[in-house]
CSV table of C-alpha atoms in Angstrom, one decimal:
chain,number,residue,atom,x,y,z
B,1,UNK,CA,0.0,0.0,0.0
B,2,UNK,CA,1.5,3.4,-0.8
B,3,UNK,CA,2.2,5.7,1.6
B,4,UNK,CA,0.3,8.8,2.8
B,5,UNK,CA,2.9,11.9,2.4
B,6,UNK,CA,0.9,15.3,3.6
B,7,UNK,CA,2.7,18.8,3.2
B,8,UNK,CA,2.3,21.1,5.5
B,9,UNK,CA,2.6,25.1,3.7
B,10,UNK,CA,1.7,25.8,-0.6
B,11,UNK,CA,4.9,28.5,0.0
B,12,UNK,CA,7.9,28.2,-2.7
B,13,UNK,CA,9.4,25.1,-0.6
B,14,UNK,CA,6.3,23.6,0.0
B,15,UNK,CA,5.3,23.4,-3.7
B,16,UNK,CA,9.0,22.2,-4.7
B,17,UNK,CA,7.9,19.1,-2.4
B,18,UNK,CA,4.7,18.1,-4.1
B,19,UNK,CA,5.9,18.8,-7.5
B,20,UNK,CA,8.5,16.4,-7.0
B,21,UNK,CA,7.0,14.0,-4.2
B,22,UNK,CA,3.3,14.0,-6.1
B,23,UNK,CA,2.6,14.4,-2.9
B,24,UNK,CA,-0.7,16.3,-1.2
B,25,UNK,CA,-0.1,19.8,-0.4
B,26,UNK,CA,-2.1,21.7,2.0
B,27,UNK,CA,-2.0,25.2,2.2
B,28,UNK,CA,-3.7,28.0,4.5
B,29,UNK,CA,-4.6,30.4,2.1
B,30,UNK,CA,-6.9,30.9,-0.8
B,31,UNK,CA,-3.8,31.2,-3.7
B,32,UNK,CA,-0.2,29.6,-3.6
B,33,UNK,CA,3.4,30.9,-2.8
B,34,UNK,CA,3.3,31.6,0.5
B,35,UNK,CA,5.2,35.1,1.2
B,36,UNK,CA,6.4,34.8,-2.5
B,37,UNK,CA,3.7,35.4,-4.1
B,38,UNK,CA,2.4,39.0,-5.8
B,39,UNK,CA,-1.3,40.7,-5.6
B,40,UNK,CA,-2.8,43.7,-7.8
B,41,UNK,CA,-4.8,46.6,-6.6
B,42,UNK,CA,-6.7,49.3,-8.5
B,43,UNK,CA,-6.1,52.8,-7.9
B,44,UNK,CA,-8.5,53.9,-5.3
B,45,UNK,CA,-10.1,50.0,-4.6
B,46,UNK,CA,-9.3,48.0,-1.0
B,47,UNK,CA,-9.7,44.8,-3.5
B,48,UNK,CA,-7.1,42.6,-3.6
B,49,UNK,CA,-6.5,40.2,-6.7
B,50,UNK,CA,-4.4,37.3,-6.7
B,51,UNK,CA,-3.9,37.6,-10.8
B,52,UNK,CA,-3.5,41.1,-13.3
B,53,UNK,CA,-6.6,42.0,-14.4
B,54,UNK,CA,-6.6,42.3,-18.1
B,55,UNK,CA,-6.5,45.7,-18.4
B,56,UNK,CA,-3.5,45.9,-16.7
B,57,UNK,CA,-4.9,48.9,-14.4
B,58,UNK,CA,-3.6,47.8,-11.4
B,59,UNK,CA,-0.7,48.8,-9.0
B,60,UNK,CA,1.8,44.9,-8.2
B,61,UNK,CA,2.5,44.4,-4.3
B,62,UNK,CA,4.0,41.7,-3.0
B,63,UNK,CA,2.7,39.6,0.2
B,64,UNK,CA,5.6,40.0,2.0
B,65,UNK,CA,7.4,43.0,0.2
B,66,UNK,CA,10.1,42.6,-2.6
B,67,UNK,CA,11.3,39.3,-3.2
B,68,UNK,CA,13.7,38.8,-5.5
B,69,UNK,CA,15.3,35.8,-6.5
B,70,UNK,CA,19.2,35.8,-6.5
B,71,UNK,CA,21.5,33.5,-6.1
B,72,UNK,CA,20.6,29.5,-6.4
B,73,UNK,CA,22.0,26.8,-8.2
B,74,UNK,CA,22.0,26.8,-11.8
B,75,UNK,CA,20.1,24.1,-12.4
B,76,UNK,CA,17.4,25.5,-10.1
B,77,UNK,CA,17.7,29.0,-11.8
B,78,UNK,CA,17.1,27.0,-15.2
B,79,UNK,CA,14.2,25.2,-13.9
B,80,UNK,CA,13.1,28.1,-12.7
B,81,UNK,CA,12.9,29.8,-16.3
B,82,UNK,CA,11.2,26.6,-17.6
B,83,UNK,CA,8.0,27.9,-15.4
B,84,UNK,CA,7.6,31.5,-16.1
B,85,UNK,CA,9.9,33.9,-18.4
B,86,UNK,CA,12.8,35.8,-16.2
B,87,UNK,CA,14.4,38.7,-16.3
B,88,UNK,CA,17.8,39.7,-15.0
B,89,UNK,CA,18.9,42.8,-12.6
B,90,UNK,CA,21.2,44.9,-11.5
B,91,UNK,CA,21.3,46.1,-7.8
B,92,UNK,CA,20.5,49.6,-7.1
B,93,UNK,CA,20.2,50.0,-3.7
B,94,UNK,CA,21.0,52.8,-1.3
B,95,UNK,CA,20.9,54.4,2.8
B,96,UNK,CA,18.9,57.0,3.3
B,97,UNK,CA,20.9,59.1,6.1
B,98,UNK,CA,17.8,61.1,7.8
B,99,UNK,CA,19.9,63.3,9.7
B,100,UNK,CA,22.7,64.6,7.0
B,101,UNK,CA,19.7,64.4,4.6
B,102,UNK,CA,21.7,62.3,3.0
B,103,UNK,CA,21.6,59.1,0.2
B,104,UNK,CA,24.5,56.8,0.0
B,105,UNK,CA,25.5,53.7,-2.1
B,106,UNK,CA,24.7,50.3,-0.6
B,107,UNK,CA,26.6,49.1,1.5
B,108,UNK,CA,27.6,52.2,3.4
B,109,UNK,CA,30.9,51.3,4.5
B,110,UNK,CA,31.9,50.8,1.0
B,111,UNK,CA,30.6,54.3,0.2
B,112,UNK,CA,32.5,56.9,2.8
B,113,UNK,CA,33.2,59.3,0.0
B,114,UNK,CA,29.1,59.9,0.0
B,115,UNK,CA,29.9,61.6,3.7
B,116,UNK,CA,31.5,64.7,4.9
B,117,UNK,CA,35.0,64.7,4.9
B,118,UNK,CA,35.6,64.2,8.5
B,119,UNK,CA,33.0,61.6,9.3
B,120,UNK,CA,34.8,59.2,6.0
B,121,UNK,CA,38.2,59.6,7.7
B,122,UNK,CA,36.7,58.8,10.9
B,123,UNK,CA,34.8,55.9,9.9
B,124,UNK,CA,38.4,54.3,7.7
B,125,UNK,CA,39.8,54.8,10.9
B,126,UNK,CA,37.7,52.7,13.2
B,127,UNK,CA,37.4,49.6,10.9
B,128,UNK,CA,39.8,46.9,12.0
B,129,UNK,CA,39.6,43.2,13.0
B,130,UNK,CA,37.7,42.7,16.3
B,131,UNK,CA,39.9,43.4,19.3
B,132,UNK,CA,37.3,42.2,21.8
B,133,UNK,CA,35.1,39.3,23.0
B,134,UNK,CA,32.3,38.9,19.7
B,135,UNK,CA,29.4,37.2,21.6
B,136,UNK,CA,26.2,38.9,20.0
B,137,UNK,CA,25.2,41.0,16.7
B,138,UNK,CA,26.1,44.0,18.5
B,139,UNK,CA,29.3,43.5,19.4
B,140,UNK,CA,30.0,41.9,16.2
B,141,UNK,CA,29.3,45.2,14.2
B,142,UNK,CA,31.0,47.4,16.9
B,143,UNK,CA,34.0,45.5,16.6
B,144,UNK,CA,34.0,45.5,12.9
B,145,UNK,CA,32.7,49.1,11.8
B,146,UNK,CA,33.7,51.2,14.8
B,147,UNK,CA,31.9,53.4,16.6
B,148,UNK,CA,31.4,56.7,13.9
B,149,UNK,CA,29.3,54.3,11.3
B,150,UNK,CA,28.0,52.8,14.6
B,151,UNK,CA,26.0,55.7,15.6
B,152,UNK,CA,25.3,56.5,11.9
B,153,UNK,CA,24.0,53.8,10.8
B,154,UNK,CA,24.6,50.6,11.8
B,155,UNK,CA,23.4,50.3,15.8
B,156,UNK,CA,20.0,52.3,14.8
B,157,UNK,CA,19.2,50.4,11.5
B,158,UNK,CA,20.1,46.8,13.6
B,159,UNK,CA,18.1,47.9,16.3
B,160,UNK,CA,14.8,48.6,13.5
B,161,UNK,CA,16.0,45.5,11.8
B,162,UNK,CA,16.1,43.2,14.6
B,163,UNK,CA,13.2,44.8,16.7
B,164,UNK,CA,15.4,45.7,19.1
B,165,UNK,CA,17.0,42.0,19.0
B,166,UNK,CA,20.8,42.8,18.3
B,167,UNK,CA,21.8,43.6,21.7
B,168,UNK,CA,21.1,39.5,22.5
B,169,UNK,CA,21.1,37.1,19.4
B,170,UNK,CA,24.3,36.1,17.9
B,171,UNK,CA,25.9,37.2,15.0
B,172,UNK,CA,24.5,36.0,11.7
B,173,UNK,CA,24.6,36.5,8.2
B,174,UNK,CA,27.7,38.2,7.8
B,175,UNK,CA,27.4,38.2,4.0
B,176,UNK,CA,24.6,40.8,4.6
B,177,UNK,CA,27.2,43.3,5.8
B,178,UNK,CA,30.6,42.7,4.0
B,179,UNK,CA,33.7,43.5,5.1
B,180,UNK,CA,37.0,44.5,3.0
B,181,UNK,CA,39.5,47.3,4.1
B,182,UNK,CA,40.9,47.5,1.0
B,183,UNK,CA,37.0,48.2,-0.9
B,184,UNK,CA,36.6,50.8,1.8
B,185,UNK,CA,39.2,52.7,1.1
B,186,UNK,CA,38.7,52.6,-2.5
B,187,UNK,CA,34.8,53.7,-1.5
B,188,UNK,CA,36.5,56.7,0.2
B,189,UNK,CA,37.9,58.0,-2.9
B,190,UNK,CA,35.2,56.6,-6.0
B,191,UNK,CA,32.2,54.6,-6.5
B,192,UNK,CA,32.6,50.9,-6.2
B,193,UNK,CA,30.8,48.4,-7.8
B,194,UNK,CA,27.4,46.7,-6.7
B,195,UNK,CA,28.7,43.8,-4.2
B,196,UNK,CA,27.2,41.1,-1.9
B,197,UNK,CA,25.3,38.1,-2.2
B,198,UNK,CA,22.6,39.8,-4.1
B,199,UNK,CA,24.3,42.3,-6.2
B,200,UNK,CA,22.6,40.9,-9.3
B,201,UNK,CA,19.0,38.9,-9.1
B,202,UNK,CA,16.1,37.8,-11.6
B,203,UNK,CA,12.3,38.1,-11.2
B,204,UNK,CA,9.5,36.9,-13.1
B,205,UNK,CA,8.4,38.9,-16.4
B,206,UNK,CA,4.6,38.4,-15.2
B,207,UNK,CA,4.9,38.9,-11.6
B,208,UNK,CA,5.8,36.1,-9.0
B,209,UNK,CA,2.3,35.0,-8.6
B,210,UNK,CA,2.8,33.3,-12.2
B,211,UNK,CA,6.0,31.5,-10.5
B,212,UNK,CA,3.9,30.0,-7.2
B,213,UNK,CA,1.2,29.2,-10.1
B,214,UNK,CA,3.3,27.5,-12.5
B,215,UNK,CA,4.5,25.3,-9.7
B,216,UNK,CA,1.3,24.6,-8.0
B,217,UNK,CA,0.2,23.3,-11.6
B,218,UNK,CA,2.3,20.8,-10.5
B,219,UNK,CA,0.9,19.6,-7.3
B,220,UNK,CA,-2.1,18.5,-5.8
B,221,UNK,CA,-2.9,21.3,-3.3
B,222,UNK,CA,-6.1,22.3,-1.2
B,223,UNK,CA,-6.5,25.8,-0.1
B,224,UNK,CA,-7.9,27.7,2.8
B,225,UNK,CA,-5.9,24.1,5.1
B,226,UNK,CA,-4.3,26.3,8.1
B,227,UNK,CA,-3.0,23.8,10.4
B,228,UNK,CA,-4.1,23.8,13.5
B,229,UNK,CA,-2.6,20.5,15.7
B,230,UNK,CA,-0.2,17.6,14.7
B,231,UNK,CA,-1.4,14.6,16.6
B,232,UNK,CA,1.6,12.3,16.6
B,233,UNK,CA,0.5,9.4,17.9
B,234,UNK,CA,-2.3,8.9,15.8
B,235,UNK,CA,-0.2,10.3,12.7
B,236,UNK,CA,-2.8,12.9,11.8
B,237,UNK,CA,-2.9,16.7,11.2
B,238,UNK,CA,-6.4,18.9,12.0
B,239,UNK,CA,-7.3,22.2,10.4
B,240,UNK,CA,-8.8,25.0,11.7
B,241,UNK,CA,-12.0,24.6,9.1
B,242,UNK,CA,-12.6,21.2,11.8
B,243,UNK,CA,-11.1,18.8,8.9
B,244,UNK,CA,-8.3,16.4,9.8
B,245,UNK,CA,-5.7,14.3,7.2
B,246,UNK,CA,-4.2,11.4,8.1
B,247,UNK,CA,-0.7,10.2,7.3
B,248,UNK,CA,2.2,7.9,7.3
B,249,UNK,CA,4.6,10.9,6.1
B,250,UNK,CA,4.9,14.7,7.1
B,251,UNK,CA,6.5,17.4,5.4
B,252,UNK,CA,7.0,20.6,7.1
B,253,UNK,CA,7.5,23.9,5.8
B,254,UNK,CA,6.3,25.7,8.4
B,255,UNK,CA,8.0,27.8,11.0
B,256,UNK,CA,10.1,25.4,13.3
B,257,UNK,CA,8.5,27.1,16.3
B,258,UNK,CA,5.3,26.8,15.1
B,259,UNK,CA,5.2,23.1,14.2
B,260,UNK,CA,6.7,22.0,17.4
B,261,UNK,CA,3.7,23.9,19.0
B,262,UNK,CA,0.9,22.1,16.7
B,263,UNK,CA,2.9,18.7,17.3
B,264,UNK,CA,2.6,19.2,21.6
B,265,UNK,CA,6.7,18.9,21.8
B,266,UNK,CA,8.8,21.1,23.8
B,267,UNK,CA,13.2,20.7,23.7
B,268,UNK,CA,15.1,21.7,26.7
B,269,UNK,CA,16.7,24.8,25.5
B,270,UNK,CA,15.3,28.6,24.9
B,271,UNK,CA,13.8,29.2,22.2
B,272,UNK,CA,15.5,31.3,19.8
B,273,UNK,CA,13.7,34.1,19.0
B,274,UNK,CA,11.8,35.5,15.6
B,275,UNK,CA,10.9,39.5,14.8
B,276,UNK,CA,7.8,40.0,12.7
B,277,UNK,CA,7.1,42.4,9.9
B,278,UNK,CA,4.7,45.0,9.1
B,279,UNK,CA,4.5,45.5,5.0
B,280,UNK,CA,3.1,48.6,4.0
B,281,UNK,CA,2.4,48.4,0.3
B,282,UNK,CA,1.7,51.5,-0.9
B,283,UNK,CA,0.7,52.8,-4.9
B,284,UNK,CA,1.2,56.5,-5.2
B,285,UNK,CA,2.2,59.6,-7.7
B,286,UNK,CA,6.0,60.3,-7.2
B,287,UNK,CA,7.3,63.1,-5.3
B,288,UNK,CA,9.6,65.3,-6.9
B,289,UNK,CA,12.4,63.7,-4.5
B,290,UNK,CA,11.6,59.7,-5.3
B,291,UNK,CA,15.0,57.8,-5.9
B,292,UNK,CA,16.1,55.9,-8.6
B,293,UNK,CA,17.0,52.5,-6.4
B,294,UNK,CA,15.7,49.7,-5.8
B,295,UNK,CA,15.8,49.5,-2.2
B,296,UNK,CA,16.9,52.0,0.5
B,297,UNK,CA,17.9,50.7,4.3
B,298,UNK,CA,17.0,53.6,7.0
B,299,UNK,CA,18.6,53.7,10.2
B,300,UNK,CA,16.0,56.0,11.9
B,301,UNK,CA,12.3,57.3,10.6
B,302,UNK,CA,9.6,58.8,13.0
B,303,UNK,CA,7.2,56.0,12.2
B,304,UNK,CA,9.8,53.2,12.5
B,305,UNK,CA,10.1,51.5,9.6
B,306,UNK,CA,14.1,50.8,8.6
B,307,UNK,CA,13.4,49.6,4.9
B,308,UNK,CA,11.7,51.3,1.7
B,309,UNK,CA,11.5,49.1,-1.6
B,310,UNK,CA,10.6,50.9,-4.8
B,311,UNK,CA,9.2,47.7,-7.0
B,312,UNK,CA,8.5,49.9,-9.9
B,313,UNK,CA,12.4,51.1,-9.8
B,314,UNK,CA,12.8,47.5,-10.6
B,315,UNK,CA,10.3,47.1,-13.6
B,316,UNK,CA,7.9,49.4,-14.4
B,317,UNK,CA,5.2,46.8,-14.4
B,318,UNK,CA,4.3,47.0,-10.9
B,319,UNK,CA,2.7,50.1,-11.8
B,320,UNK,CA,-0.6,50.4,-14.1
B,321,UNK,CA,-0.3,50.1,-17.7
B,322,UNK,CA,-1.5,53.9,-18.2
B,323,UNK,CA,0.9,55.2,-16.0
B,324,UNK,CA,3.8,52.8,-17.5
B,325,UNK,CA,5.3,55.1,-20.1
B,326,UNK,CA,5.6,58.6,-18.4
B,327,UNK,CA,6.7,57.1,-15.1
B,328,UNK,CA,4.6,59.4,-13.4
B,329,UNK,CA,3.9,56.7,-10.4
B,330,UNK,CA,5.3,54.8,-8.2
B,331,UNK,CA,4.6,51.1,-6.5
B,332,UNK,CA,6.6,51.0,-3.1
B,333,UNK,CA,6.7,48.7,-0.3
B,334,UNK,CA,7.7,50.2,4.0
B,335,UNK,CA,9.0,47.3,6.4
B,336,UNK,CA,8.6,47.6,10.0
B,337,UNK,CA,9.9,44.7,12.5
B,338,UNK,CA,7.8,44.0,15.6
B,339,UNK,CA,8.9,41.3,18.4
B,340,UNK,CA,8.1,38.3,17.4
B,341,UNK,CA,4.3,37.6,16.8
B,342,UNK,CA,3.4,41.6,18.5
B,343,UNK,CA,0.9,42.0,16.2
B,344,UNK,CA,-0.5,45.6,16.1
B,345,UNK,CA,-4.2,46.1,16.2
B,346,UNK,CA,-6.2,47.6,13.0
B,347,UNK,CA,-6.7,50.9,14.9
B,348,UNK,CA,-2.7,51.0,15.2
B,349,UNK,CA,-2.4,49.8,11.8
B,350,UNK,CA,-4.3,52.0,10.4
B,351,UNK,CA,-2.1,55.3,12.6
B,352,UNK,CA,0.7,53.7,11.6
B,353,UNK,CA,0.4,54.0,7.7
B,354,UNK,CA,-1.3,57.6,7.8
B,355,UNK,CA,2.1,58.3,9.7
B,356,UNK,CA,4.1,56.3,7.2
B,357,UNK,CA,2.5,58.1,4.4
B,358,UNK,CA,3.1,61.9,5.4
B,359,UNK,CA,6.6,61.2,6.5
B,360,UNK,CA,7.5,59.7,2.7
B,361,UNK,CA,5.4,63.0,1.7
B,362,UNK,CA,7.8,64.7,3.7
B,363,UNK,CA,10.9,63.0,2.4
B,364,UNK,CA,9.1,63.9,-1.5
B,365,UNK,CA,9.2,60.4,-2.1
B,366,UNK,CA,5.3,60.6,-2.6
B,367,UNK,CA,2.9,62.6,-3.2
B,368,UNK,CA,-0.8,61.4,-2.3
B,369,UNK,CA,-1.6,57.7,-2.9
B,370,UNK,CA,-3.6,55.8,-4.4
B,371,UNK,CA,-3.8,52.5,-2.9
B,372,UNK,CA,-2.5,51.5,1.0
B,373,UNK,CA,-2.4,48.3,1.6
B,374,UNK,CA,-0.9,45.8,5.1
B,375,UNK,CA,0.3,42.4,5.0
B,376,UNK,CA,1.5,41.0,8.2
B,377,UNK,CA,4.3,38.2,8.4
B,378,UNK,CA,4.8,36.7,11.6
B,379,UNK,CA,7.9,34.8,11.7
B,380,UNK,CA,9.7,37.0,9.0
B,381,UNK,CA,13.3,37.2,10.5
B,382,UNK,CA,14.4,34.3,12.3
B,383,UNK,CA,17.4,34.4,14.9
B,384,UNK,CA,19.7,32.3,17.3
B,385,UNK,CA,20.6,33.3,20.8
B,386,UNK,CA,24.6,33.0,21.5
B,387,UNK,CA,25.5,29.0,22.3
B,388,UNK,CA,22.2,28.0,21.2
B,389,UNK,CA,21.0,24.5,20.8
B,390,UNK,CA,17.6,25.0,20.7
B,391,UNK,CA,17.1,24.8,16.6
B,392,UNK,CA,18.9,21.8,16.8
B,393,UNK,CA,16.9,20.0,19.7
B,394,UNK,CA,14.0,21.2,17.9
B,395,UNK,CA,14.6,19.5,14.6
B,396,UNK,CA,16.3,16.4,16.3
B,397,UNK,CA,12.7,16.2,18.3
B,398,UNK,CA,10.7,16.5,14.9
B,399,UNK,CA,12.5,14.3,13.2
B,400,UNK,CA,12.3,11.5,15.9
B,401,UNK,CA,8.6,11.7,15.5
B,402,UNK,CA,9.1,11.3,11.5
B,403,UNK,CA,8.1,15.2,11.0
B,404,UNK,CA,10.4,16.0,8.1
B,405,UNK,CA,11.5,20.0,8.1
B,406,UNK,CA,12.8,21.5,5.2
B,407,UNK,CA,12.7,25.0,4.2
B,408,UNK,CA,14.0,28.9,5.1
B,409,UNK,CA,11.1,29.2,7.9
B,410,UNK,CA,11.0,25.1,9.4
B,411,UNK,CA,14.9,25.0,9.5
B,412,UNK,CA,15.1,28.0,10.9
B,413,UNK,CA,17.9,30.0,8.6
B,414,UNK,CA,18.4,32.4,5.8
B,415,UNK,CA,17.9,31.6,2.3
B,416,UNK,CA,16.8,32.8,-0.6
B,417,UNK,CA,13.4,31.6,-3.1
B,418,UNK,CA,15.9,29.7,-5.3
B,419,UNK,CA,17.9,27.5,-2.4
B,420,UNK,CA,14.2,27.2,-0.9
B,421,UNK,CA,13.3,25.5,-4.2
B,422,UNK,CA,15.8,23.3,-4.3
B,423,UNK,CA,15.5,22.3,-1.3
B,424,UNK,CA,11.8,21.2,-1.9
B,425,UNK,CA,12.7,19.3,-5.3
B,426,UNK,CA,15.4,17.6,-3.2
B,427,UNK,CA,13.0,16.5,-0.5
B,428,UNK,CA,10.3,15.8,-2.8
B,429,UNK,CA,12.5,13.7,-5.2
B,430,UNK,CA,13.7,11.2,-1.9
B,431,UNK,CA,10.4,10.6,-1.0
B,432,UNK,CA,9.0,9.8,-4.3
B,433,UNK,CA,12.0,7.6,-4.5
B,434,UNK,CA,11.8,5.9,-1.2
B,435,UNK,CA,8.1,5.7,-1.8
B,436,UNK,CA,9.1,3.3,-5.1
């Protein structure tokens, strides 16, 4: 008799494993992809749509703001391009420097002759190999960037980032925040070129929506599943619509903290922590002061957020058609962390983007919008406390109970959609094997 296989999450990883796997998928909302996944608005409507209309009238958002897909195997990256038509681009991103009014190449350390004199010298100065004990993200960056770009950027934009989370967790993702003398001196004197892990990055010619589509064509997936418990012993999972699926296999793309909640388990470690995001997607006329990037990181802003994201600097179509040609408008996206799961209310949502909005008009990156729109994600940014064991308990404990993890979110690290991909296909492609 064959076996039962049941996939927990429809996200990019989630799909990889039933396309490969043929296995069921079960996923909480209405449309696939996840986080990955785009939505349209028309000016002026509060109606979201999970495909373009025809006309093309409508303003691209993403669920959980830009997601681009850079790096990945090549392999992946041609699969990939087998599903939807790609195109390739260059990184333009920037800091926005509130106080010195004052917009810098990406990364900042790389870019000291975009400061005053004084502050550069300063800065070239301070950056050396760490001197002290390194135990947590903050100590990490002091030790490595000094105190000048410290106070300029890099404690107040870590401590918007990490929702106040640098201070404990331990340092991570140092690809994120490169480090070469020799490129920062060279960034004192003239413009360097784009580095980093996504310097360069493709997206989907008709929106990522047609990506999580293409895939979930694929798959055999039920919509509007949110998990709700994982009972173990009985090798069954129930749903919050009072529905329950049995099964002799699970795959887990859900958060790790998350499905060892729903499964009753508990590891004898702390948990390491998660910060949640606030998206603000946001369809509006330009201001006279808009950049040209793709992407700006913001160390301090009166209504919190530390990250813009200009889709529409990226490809015009994330605008509507009418408004393609003069690039009169723009389709922009505002992050804001929160402590893990500290979801605002609607009445607080609602203050918080009429803030967001004047201080952009303020900035004259906008002038009055169109569409504002919030998507809430609430394991966005996952972390590890210094010495911790707990991710790896927590998998161990999973995986003893023969609840496979596999994914950015379940394993608990960094990746991007492409790794996430392969990742599924890998997963799905052992089963199917095993299941032979």
């Amino acid at each position: 008799m064959p076996q039962r296989t049941v996939i927990l999450g429809g996200g990019i990883t989630g799909l990889g494993v039933g396309v490969a796997s043929g296995a069921a998928v079960f996923e909480a909302r209405q449309d696939p992809g996840g986080i990955c996944s785009s939505y349209y608005m028309r000016p002026g409507s509060h109606l979201r749509m999970a495909i373009e209309p025809k006309d093309g009238e409508a303003y691209r958002f993403e669920i959980g703001g830009g997601h681009w897909i850079f790096g990945g195997d090549p392999a992946v990256l041609g699969y990939i391009q087998t599903l939807t038509p790609m195109r390739r681009y260059t990184r333009e991103s920037a800091v926005y420097l509130p106080g010195l009014d004052r917009l810098l190449a990406y990364p900042i350390q790389y870019a000291l002759r975009d400061l005053p004199t004084d502050i550069a010298k300063k800065a070239l100065a301070e950056m050396r190999k760490p001197a002290g004990p390194v135990v947590t993200m903050e100590d990490w960056l002091r030790e490595h960037f000094g105190e000048t770009l410290g106070a300029l950027f890099f404690t107040p934009f870590h401590q918007l980032y990490t929702a106040g989370l640098y201070s404990r967790i331990a340092p991570q993702d140092a690809y994120k925040s490169p480090i070469d003398p020799e490129r920062a001196k060279q960034g004192a004197d003239a413009a360097n070129a784009a580095v980093g892990y996504n310097s360069s990055y493709l997206y989907p010619i008709e929106g990522l929506d047609s990506l999580a589509r293409a895939l979930a064509q694929g798959c055999r997936v039920t919509y509007g599943k949110a998990a709700r418990a994982i009972d173990l012993e009985n090798r069954s999972v129930a749903f919050e619509d009072g529905s329950v699926a049995a099964y002799d296999r699970l795959v887990s793309t859900l958060p790790l903290n998350q499905t060892l909640a729903m499964a009753g388990l508990s590891v004898a470690a702390e948990a390491d922590p998660h910060s949640s995001v606030l998206v603000l997607n946001i369809g509006a006329r330009k201001g006279k002061r808009c950049p040209m990037h793709h992407w700006i990181y913001v160390p301090e802003s009166r209504s919190g957020f530390h990250r813009i994201g200009i889709y529409s600097n990226v490809d015009a179509h994330f605008t509507p058609r009418s408004r393609q040609a003069d690039t009169s408008h723009a389709s922009l996206y505002v992050e804001r962390s929160f402590p893990g799961s500290e979801q605002p209310s609607e009445t607080e949502i609602l203050a918080y983007s009429a803030a967001v909005v004047r201080e952009l008009r303020d900035w004259g990156y906008i002038e009055e919008p169109e569409v504002v729109d919030s998507t809430w994600i609430d394991v966005a940014y996952t972390w590890s406390l210094p010495g911790s064991r707990w991710r790896e308990l927590a998998l161990a404990a999973l995986a003893a109970q023969d609840v496979i993890m596999v994914g950015r979110y379940a394993r608990w690290t960094f990746q991007g959609i492409a790794d996430s991909l392969r990742d599924g296909l890998a997963v799905g492609a052992i089963l199917r094997a095993s299941a032979d």
